[in-house]
Coordinates of C-alpha atoms in Angstrom, one line a residue:
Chain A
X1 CA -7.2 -1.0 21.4
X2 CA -10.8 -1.5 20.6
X3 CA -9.9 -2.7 17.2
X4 CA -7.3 -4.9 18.4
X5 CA -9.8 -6.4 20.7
X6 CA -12.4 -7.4 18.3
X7 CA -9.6 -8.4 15.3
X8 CA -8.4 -11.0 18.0
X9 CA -12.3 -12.0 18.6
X10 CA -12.8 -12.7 15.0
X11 CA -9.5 -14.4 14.1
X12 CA -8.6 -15.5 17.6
X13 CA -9.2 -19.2 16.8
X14 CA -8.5 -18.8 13.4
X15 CA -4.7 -17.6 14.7
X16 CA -4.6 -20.3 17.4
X17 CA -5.6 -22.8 15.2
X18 CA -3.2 -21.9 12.2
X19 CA -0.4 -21.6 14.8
X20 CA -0.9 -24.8 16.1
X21 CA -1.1 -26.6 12.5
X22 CA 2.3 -24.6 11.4
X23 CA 3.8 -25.9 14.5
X24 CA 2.9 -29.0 13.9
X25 CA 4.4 -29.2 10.2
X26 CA 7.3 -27.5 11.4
X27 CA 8.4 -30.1 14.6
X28 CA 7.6 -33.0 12.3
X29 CA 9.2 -32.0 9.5
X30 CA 12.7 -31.0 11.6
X31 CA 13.0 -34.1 13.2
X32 CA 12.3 -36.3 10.4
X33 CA 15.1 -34.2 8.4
X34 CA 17.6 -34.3 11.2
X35 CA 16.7 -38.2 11.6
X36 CA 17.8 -38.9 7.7
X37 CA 20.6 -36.0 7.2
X38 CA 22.6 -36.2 10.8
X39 CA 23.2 -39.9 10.6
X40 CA 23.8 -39.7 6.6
X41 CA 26.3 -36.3 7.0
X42 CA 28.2 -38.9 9.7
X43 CA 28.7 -41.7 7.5
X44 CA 29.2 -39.9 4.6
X45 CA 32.4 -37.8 6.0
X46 CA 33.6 -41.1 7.9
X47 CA 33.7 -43.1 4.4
X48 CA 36.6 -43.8 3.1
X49 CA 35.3 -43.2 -0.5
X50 CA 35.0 -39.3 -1.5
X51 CA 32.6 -40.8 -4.7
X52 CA 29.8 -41.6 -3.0
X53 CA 30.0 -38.8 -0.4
X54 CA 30.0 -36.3 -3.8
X55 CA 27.4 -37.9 -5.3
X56 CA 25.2 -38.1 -2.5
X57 CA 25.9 -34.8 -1.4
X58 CA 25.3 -33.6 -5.0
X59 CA 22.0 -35.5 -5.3
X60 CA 20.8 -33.7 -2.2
X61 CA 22.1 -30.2 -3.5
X62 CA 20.1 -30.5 -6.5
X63 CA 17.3 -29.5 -4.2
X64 CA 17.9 -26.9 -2.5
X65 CA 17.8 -24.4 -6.2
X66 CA 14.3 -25.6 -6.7
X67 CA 12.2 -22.5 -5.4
X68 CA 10.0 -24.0 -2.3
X69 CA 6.6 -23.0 -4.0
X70 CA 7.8 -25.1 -6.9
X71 CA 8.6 -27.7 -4.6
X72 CA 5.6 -28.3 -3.2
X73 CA 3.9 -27.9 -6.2
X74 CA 6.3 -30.5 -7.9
X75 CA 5.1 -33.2 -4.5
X76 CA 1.9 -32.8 -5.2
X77 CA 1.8 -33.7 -9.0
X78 CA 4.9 -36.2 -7.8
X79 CA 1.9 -38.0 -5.8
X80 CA -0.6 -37.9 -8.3
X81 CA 2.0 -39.3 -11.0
X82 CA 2.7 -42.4 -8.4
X83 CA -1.1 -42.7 -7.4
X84 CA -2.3 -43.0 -11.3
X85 CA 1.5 -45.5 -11.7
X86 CA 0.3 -47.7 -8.9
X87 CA -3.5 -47.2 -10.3
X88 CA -5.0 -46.6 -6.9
X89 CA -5.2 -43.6 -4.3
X90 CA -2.2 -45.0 -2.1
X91 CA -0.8 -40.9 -1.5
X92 CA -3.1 -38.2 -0.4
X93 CA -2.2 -35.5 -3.0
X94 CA -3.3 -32.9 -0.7
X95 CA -3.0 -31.9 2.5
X96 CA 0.0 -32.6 5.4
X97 CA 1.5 -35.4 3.6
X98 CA 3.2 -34.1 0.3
X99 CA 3.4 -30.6 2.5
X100 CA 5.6 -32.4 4.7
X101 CA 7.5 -34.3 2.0
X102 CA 7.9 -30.9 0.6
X103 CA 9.5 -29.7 4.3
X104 CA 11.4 -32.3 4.7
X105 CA 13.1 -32.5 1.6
X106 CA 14.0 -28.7 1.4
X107 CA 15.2 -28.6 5.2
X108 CA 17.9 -31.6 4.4
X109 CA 20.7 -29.7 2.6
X110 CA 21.8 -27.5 5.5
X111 CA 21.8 -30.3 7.8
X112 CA 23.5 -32.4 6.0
X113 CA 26.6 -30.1 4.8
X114 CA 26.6 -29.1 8.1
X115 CA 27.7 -32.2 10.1
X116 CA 29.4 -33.6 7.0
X117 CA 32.1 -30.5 6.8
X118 CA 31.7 -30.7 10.9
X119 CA 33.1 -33.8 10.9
X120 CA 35.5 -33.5 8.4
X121 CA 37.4 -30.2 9.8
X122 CA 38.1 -32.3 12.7
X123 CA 41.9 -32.2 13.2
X124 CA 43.5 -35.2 12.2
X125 CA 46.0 -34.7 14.5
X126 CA 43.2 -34.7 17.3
X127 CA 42.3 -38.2 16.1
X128 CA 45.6 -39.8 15.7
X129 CA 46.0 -39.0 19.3
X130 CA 42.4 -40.6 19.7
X131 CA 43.8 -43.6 17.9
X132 CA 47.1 -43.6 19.7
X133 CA 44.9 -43.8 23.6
X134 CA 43.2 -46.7 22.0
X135 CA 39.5 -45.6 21.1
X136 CA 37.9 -47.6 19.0
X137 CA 35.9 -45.7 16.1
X138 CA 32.8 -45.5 17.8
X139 CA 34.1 -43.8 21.1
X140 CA 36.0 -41.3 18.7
X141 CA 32.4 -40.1 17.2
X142 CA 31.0 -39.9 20.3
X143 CA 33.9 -37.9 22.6
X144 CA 36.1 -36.3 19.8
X145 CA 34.2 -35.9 16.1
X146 CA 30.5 -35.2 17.2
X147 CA 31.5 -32.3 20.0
X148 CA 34.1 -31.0 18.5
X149 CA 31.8 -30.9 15.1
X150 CA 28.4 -30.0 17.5
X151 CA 28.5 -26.6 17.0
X152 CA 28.8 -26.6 13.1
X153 CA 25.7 -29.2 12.8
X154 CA 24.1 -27.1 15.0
X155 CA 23.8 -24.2 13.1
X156 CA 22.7 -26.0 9.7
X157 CA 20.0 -26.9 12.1
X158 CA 18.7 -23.9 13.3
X159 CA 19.5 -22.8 9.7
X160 CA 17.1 -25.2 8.5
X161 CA 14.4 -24.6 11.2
X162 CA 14.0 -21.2 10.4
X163 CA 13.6 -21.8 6.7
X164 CA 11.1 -24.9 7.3
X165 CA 9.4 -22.2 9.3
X166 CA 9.0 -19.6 6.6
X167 CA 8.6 -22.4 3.7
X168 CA 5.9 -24.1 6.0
X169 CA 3.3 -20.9 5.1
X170 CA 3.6 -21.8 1.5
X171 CA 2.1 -25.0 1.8
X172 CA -1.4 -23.1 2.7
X173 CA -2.0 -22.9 -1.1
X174 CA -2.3 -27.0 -0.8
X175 CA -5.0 -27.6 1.9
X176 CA -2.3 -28.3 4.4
X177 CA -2.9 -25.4 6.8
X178 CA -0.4 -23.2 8.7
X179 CA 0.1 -19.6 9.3
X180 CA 0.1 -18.8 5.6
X181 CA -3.7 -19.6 5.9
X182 CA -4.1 -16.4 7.3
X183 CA -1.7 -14.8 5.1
X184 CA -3.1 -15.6 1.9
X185 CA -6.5 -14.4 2.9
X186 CA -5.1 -11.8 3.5
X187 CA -3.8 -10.9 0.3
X188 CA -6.8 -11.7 -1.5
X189 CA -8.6 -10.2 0.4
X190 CA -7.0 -7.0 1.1
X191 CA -6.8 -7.3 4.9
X192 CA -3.7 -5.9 6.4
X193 CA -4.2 -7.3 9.7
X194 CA -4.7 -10.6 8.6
X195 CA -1.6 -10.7 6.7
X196 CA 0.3 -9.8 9.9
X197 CA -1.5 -12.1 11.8
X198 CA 0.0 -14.5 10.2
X199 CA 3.4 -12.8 9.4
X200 CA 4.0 -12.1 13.1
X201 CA 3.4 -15.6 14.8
X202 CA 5.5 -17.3 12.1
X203 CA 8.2 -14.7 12.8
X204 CA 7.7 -15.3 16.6
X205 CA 8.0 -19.1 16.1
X206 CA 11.2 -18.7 14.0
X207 CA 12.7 -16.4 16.9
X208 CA 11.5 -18.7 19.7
X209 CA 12.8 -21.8 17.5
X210 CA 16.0 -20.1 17.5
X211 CA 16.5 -19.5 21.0
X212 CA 15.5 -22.7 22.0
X213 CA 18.1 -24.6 19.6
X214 CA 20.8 -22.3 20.8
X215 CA 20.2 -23.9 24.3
X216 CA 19.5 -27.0 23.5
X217 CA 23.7 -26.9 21.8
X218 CA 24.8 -25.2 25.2
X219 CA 23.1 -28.3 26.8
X220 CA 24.5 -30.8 24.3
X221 CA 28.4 -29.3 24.9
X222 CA 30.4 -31.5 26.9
X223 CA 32.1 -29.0 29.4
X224 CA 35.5 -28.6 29.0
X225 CA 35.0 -27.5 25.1
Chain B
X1 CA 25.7 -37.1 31.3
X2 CA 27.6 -38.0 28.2
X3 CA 27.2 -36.8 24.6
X4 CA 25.8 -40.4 23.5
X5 CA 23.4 -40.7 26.4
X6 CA 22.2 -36.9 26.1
X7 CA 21.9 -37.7 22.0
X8 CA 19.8 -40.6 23.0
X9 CA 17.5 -38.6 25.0
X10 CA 16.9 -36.2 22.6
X11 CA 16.0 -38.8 19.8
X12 CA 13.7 -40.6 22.2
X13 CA 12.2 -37.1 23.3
X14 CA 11.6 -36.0 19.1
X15 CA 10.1 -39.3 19.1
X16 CA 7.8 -39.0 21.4
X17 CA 7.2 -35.7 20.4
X18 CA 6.2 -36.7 17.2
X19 CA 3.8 -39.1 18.3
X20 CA 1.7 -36.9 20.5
X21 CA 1.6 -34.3 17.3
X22 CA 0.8 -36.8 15.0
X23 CA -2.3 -38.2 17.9
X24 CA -3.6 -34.8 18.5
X25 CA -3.9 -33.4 14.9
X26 CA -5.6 -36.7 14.0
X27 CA -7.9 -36.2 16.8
X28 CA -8.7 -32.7 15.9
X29 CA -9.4 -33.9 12.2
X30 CA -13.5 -34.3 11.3
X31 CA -14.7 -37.5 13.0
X32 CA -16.4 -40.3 10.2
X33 CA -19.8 -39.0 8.8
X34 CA -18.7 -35.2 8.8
X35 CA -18.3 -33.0 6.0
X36 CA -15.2 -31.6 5.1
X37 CA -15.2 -28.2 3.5
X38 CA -13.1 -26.8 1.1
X39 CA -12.8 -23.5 0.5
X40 CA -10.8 -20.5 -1.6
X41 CA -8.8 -18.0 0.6
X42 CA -10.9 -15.4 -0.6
X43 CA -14.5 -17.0 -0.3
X44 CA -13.4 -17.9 3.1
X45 CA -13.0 -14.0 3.7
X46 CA -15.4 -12.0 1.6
X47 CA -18.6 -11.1 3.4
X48 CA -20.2 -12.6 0.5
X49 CA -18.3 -16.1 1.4
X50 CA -18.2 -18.2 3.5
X51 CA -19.3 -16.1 6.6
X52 CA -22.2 -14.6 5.2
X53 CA -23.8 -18.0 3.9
X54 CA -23.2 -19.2 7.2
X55 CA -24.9 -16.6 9.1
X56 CA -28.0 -16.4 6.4
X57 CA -28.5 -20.4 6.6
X58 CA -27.4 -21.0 10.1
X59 CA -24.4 -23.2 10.2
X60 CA -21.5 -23.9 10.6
X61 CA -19.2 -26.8 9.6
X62 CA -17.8 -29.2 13.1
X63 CA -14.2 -28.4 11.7
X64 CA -12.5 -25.1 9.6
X65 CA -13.1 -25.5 6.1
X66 CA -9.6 -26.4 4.8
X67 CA -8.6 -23.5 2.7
X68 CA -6.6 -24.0 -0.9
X69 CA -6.3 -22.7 -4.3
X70 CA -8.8 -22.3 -6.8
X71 CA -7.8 -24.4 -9.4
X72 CA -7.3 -27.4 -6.9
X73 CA -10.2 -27.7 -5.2
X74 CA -12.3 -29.6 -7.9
X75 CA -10.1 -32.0 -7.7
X76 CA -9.5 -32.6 -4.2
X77 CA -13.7 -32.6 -3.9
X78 CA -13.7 -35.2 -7.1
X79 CA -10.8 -37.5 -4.9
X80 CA -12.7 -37.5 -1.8
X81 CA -10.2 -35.3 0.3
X82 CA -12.6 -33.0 0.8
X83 CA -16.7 -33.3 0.5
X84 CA -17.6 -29.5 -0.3
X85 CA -16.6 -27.0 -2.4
X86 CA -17.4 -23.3 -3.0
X87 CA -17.0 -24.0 -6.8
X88 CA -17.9 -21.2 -9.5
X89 CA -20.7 -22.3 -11.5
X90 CA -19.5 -21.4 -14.9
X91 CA -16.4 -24.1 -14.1
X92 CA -16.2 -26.4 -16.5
X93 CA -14.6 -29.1 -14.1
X94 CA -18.1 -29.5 -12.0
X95 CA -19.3 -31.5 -14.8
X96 CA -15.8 -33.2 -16.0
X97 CA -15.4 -34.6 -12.3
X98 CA -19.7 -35.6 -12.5
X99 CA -20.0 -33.3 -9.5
X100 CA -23.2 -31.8 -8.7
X101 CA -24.1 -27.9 -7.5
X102 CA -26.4 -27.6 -4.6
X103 CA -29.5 -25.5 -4.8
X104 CA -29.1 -21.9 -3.1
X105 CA -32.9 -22.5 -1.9
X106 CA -32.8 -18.9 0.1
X107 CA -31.3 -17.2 -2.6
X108 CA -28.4 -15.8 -0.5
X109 CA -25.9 -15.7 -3.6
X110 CA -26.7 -12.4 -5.4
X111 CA -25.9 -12.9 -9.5
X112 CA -22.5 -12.3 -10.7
X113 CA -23.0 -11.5 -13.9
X114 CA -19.1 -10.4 -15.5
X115 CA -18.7 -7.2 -17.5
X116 CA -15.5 -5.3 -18.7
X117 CA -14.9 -2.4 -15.4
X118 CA -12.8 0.2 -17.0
X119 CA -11.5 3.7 -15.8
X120 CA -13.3 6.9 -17.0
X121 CA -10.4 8.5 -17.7
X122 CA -9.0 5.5 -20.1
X123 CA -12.1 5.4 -21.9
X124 CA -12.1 9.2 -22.0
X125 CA -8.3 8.9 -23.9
X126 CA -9.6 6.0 -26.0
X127 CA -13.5 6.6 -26.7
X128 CA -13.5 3.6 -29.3
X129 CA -13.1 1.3 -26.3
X130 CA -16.8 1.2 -25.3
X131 CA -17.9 0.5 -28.7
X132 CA -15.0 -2.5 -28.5
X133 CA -15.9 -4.3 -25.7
X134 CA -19.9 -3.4 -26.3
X135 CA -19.8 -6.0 -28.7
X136 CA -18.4 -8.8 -26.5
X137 CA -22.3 -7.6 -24.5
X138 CA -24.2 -11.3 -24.5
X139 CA -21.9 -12.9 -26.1
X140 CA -21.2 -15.4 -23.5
X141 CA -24.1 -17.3 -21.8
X142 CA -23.4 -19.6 -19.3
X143 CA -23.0 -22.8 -21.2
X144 CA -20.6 -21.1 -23.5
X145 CA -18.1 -19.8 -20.6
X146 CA -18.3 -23.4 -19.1
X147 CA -17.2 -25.1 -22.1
X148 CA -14.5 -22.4 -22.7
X149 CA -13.4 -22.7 -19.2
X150 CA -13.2 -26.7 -19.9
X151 CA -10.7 -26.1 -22.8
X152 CA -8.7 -24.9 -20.7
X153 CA -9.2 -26.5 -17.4
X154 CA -9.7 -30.5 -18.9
X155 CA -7.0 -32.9 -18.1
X156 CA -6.3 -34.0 -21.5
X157 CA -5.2 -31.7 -23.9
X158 CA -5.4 -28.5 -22.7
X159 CA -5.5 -25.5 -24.3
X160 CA -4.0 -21.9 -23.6
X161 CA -6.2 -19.2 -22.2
X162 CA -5.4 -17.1 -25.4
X163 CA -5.5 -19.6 -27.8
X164 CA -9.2 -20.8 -26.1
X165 CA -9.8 -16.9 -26.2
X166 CA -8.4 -16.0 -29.9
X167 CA -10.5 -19.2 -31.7
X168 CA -13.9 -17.6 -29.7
X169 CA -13.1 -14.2 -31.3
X170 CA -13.1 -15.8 -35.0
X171 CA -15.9 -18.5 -34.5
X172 CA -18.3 -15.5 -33.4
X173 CA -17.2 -13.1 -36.1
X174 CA -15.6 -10.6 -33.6
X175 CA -12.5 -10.6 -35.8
X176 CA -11.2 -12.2 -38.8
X177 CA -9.3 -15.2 -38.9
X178 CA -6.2 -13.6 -40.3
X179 CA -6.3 -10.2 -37.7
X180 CA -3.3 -9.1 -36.5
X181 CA -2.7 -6.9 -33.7
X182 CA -2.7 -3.1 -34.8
X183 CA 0.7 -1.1 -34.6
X184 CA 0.5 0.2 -31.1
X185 CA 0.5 4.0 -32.1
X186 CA -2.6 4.6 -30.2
X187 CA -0.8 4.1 -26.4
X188 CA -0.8 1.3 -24.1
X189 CA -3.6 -0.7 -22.2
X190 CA -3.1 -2.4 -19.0
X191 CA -5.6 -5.3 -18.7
X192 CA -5.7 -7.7 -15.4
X193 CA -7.6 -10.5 -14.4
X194 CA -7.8 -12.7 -11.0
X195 CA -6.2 -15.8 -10.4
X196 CA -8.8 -18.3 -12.0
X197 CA -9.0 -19.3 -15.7
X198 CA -12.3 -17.8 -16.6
X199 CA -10.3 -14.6 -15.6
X200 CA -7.4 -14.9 -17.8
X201 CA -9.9 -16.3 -20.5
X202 CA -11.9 -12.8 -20.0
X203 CA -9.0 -11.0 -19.8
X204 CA -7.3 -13.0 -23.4
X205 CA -10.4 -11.7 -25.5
X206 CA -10.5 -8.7 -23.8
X207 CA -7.4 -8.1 -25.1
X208 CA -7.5 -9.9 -27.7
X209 CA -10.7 -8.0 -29.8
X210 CA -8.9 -4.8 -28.5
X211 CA -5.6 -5.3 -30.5
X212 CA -7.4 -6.9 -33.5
X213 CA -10.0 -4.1 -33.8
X214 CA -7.4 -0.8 -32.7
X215 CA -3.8 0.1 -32.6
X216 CA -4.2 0.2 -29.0
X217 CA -1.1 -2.1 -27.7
X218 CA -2.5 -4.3 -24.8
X219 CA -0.5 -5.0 -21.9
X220 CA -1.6 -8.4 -19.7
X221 CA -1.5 -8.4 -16.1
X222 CA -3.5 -11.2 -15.5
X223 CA -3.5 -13.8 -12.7
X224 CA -3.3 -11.4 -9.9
X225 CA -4.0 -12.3 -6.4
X226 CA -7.8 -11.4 -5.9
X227 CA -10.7 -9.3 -6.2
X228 CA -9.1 -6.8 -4.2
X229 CA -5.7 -6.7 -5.8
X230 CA -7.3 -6.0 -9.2
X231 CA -9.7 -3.5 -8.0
X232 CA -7.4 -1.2 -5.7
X233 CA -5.0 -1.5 -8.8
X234 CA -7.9 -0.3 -11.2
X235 CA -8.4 2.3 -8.8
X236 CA -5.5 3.6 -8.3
X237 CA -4.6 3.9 -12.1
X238 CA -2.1 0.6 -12.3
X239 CA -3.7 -1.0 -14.1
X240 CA -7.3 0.6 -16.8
X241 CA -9.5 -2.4 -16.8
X242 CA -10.7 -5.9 -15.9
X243 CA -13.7 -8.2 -16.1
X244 CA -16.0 -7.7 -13.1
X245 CA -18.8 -9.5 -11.7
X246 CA -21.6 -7.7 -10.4
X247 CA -22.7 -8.9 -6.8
X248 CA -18.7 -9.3 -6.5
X249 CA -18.6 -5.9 -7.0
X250 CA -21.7 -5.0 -5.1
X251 CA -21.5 -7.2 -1.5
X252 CA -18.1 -7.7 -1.3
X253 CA -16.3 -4.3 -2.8
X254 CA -19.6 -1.8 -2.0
X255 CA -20.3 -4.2 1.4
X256 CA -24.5 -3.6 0.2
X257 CA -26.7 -6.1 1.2
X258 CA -27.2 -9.0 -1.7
X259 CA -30.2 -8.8 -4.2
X260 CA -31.2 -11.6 -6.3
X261 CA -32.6 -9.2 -9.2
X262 CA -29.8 -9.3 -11.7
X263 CA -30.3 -5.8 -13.7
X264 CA -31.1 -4.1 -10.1
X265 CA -27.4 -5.7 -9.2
X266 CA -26.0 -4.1 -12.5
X267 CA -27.6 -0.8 -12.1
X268 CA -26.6 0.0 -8.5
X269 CA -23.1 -1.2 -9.1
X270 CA -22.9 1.0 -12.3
X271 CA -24.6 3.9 -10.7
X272 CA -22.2 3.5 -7.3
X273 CA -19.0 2.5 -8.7
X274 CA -18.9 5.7 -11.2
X275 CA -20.1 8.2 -8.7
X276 CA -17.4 6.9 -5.5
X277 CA -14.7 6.1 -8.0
X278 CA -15.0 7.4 -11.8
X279 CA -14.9 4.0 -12.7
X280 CA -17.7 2.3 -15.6
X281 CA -19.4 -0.9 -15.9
X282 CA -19.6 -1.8 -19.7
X283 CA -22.2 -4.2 -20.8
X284 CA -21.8 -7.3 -19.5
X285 CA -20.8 -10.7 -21.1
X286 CA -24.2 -12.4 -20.5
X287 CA -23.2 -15.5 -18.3
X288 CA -23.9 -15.7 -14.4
X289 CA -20.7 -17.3 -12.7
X290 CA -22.6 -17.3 -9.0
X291 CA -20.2 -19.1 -6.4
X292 CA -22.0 -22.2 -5.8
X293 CA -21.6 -25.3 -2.5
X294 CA -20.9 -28.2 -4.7
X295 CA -20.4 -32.1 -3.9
X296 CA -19.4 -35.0 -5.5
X297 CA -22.7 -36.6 -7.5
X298 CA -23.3 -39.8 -6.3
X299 CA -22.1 -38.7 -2.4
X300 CA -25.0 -36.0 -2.9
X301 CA -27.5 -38.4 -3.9
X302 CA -26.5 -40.5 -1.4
X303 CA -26.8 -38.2 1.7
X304 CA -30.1 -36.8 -0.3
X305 CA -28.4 -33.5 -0.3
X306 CA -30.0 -31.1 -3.4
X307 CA -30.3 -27.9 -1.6
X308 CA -27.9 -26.2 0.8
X309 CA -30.7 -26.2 3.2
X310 CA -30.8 -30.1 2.7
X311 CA -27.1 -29.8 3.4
X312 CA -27.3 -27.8 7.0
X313 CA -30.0 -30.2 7.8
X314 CA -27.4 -32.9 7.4
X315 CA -24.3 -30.9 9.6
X316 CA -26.8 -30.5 12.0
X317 CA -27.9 -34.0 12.5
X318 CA -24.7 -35.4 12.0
X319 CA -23.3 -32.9 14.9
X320 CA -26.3 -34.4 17.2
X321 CA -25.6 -38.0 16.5

């Protein structure tokens, strides 16, 4: 207990802070991915063209094999490359911003296969009877395709979250902060407890993320379904 | 509520969200005029690091150093994203990138001179080894290792660690130009090395000299995760030897207090490390790669920084203003 007492004095801050910046990353890069990938997984399964649905679907897949520390090792050089193109410093290469590039791209996928199969498994006989009440295409998205497909796009979401949240402690070896902070001093340092100091908030985070997505798709559920 | 009205909440709530992360961290960040630190995971850590200095010169920077790898940090210092760096002074980048290593005025740095740290019991099996790596013993003073480390380190046209490490062997007569590596009769060797270049440099002609000059078959293990990785791995028989440096091994491994005499550092760490763990300090390389604060050149100059006590001088007056 002693121990435990002054481990927390020393790295107290050190945990608080590294928290904070991992929740940070995490937040921003989730809503940024859900911002691009919800919208895109909707129009992609409502057009009428499976070619450009494959081939943007396929363009995005061709991240998600790329190993996360790769990834964000690729960003950074990826800025670099279009600061020495554009022959100025336009892109911090180090830091939050290729870190969260890095997030954001990697969380994408999940989200995106998600509501795009979501919205395809619809019935179609469910939305000929749609047609045949008279809703136009917009009021079938919003009461028939997006509930029925709600719980699907839900979990690439939460799938995503807790992935963003164990990738986010890799982007520590870039000056960007985070729980992995902790962890990689940790390592090179020998310190047991500092490795689990930053193993067992990110785990928490992932856990609480988790819980509070599940209620957030209870919320979102029209009653009735 | 609907769906579209409870989706439209939710966006505008991420939004906002957003926004007040995005204000806060920026808030948090180092106001204009303050220096931004950038530091190794490990120097952050090591009692010799970052934690020590501070304690010995009384400071403390106004936010957490950002912490990153080794091998980006010159960089980062030479692009402005950060202003200080715990760079080692044998790197061959401080002078590629025209930056400029403070002056430890107090002397709190102990030397770190690098020799070859090997197991008793492996150079009990292979006796030959001492005389082996003996003759690597002052071979490499610091000017030499910088420019080595360069080869290897510089932008354009880089070289291989064990191509940089095989060309020093033949230039300094070690081996012949046509050597090959014996037949690998006489057992295996597991040599490891940190995760910086001078390591893997190191560790290359380690191995290198020891194939060329033995049928000892070497096995590399070398950018490993730390000081302490290697060394609990050396102890505990994974792996037989790696290059050392001696107030490394002395402050941060034996936790003794720094001394700034570099044969007293050599002898206690010698006399120490084979008495607690059977293991042997071989004679070391020559060069002294201290960890050193280092700034940009002209931002140095500029702030009249030349000593690290020039430098807390300027946190603290900064944090006043």
């Amino acid at each position: 207990m002693i121990a435990a007492a002054g481990f927390f004095a020393d790295y107290g801050r050190d945990m608080l802070q590294s928290a904070c910046e991992h929740l940070v990353l995490t937040v921003i890069a989730m809503v940024v991915a859900c911002a691009i990938a919800i919208p895109l997984g909707i129009v992609l399964a409502r057009c009428r063209s499976r070619i450009i649905a494959n081939v943007a679907m396929g363009l995005v897949s061709i991240i998600q094999p790329i190993p996360s520390l790769a990834l964000v090792a690729l960003t950074v050089v990826l800025f670099y490359l279009i600061n020495e193109l554009l022959g100025a410093r336009v892109l911090a290469t180090l830091g939050t911003a290729p870190a969260l590039v890095a997030l954001v791209a990697y969380a994408l996928l999940p989200i995106l296969r998600n509501t795009y199969t979501g919205i395809r498994q619809v019935d179609p006989t469910v939305m000929e009877v749609a047609t045949g009440m008279g809703m136009t295409p917009r009021q079938m998205l919003f009461s028939v395709q997006l509930p029925l497909a709600l719980p699907i796009i839900m979990a690439g979401v939460r799938i995503s979250t807790v992935w963003t949240i164990g990738v986010a402690t890799l982007v520590s070896l870039v000056g960007a902060g985070g729980l992995g902070d902790l962890i990689f001093r940790g390592l090179s340092n020998y310190h047991v407890h500092l490795i689990l100091a930053g193993a067992a908030p990110a785990a928490a985070l992932a856990l609480a993320f988790d819980w509070l997505l599940a209620r957030l798709e209870k919320w979102l559920t029209p009653s009735g379904l | 509520m609907s769906l579209k009205t409870k989706l439209a909440l939710l966006a505008a709530l991420s939004i906002i969200a957003v926004i007040i992360l995005v204000l806060v961290s920026s808030l948090v960040g180092p106001r204009a005029g303050r220096l931004k630190a950038g530091f190794t995971a490990e120097f952050i850590e090591r009692p010799d690091g970052y934690r020590g200095l501070a304690k010995a010169y009384g400071f403390r920077f106004a936010a957490e150093p950002r912490q990153m790898d080794p091998g980006l940090m010159y960089k980062a210092c030479a692009d402005e994203a950060v202003d200080v760096i715990c760079a080692f002074a044998t790197d061959g980048r401080i002078a590629a990138y025209d930056l400029v290593t403070l002056e430890d005025d107090k002397e709190y740095f102990p030397p770190y001179h690098a020799a070859p740290l090997i197991r008793a019991e492996t150079l009990a099996n292979h006796p030959e080894l001492e005389d082996i790596l003996n003759r690597l013993a002052g071979k490499l003073d610091d000017a030499a290792m910088r420019d080595l480390n360069l080869q290897v380190d510089r932008e354009d046209d880089p070289q291989k660690a064990a191509t940089v490490a095989r060309h020093f062997l033949v230039s300094n007569g070690l081996i012949s130009a046509d050597a090959k590596p014996g037949d690998g009769s006489a057992g295996t060797l597991r040599i490891g090395g940190k995760d910086f270049t001078e390591q893997s440099i190191l560790g290359e002609i380690m191995s290198g000299l020891i194939e060329c000059s033995s049928n000892i078959e070497v096995e590399r293990r070398l950018y490993l995760g730390g000081t302490m990785i290697c060394f609990n791995a050396l102890k505990s028989g994974d792996l037989d030897l790696y290059a050392e440096y001696t107030g490394t091994g002395l402050v941060n491994i034996l936790h003794r207090k720094p001394v700034s005499d570099p044969d007293q550092a050599y002898s206690a760490v010698k006399r120490e490390f084979e008495e607690k763990w059977n293991l042997i300090w071989l004679e070391s390389f020559g060069f002294n790669n201290t960890y050193t604060l280092t700034m940009r050149r002209k931002h140095a100059e500029q702030l009249g920084i030349r000593t690290f006590s020039d430098l807390v001088a300027y946190i603290r007056s900064a944090d006043t203003k």
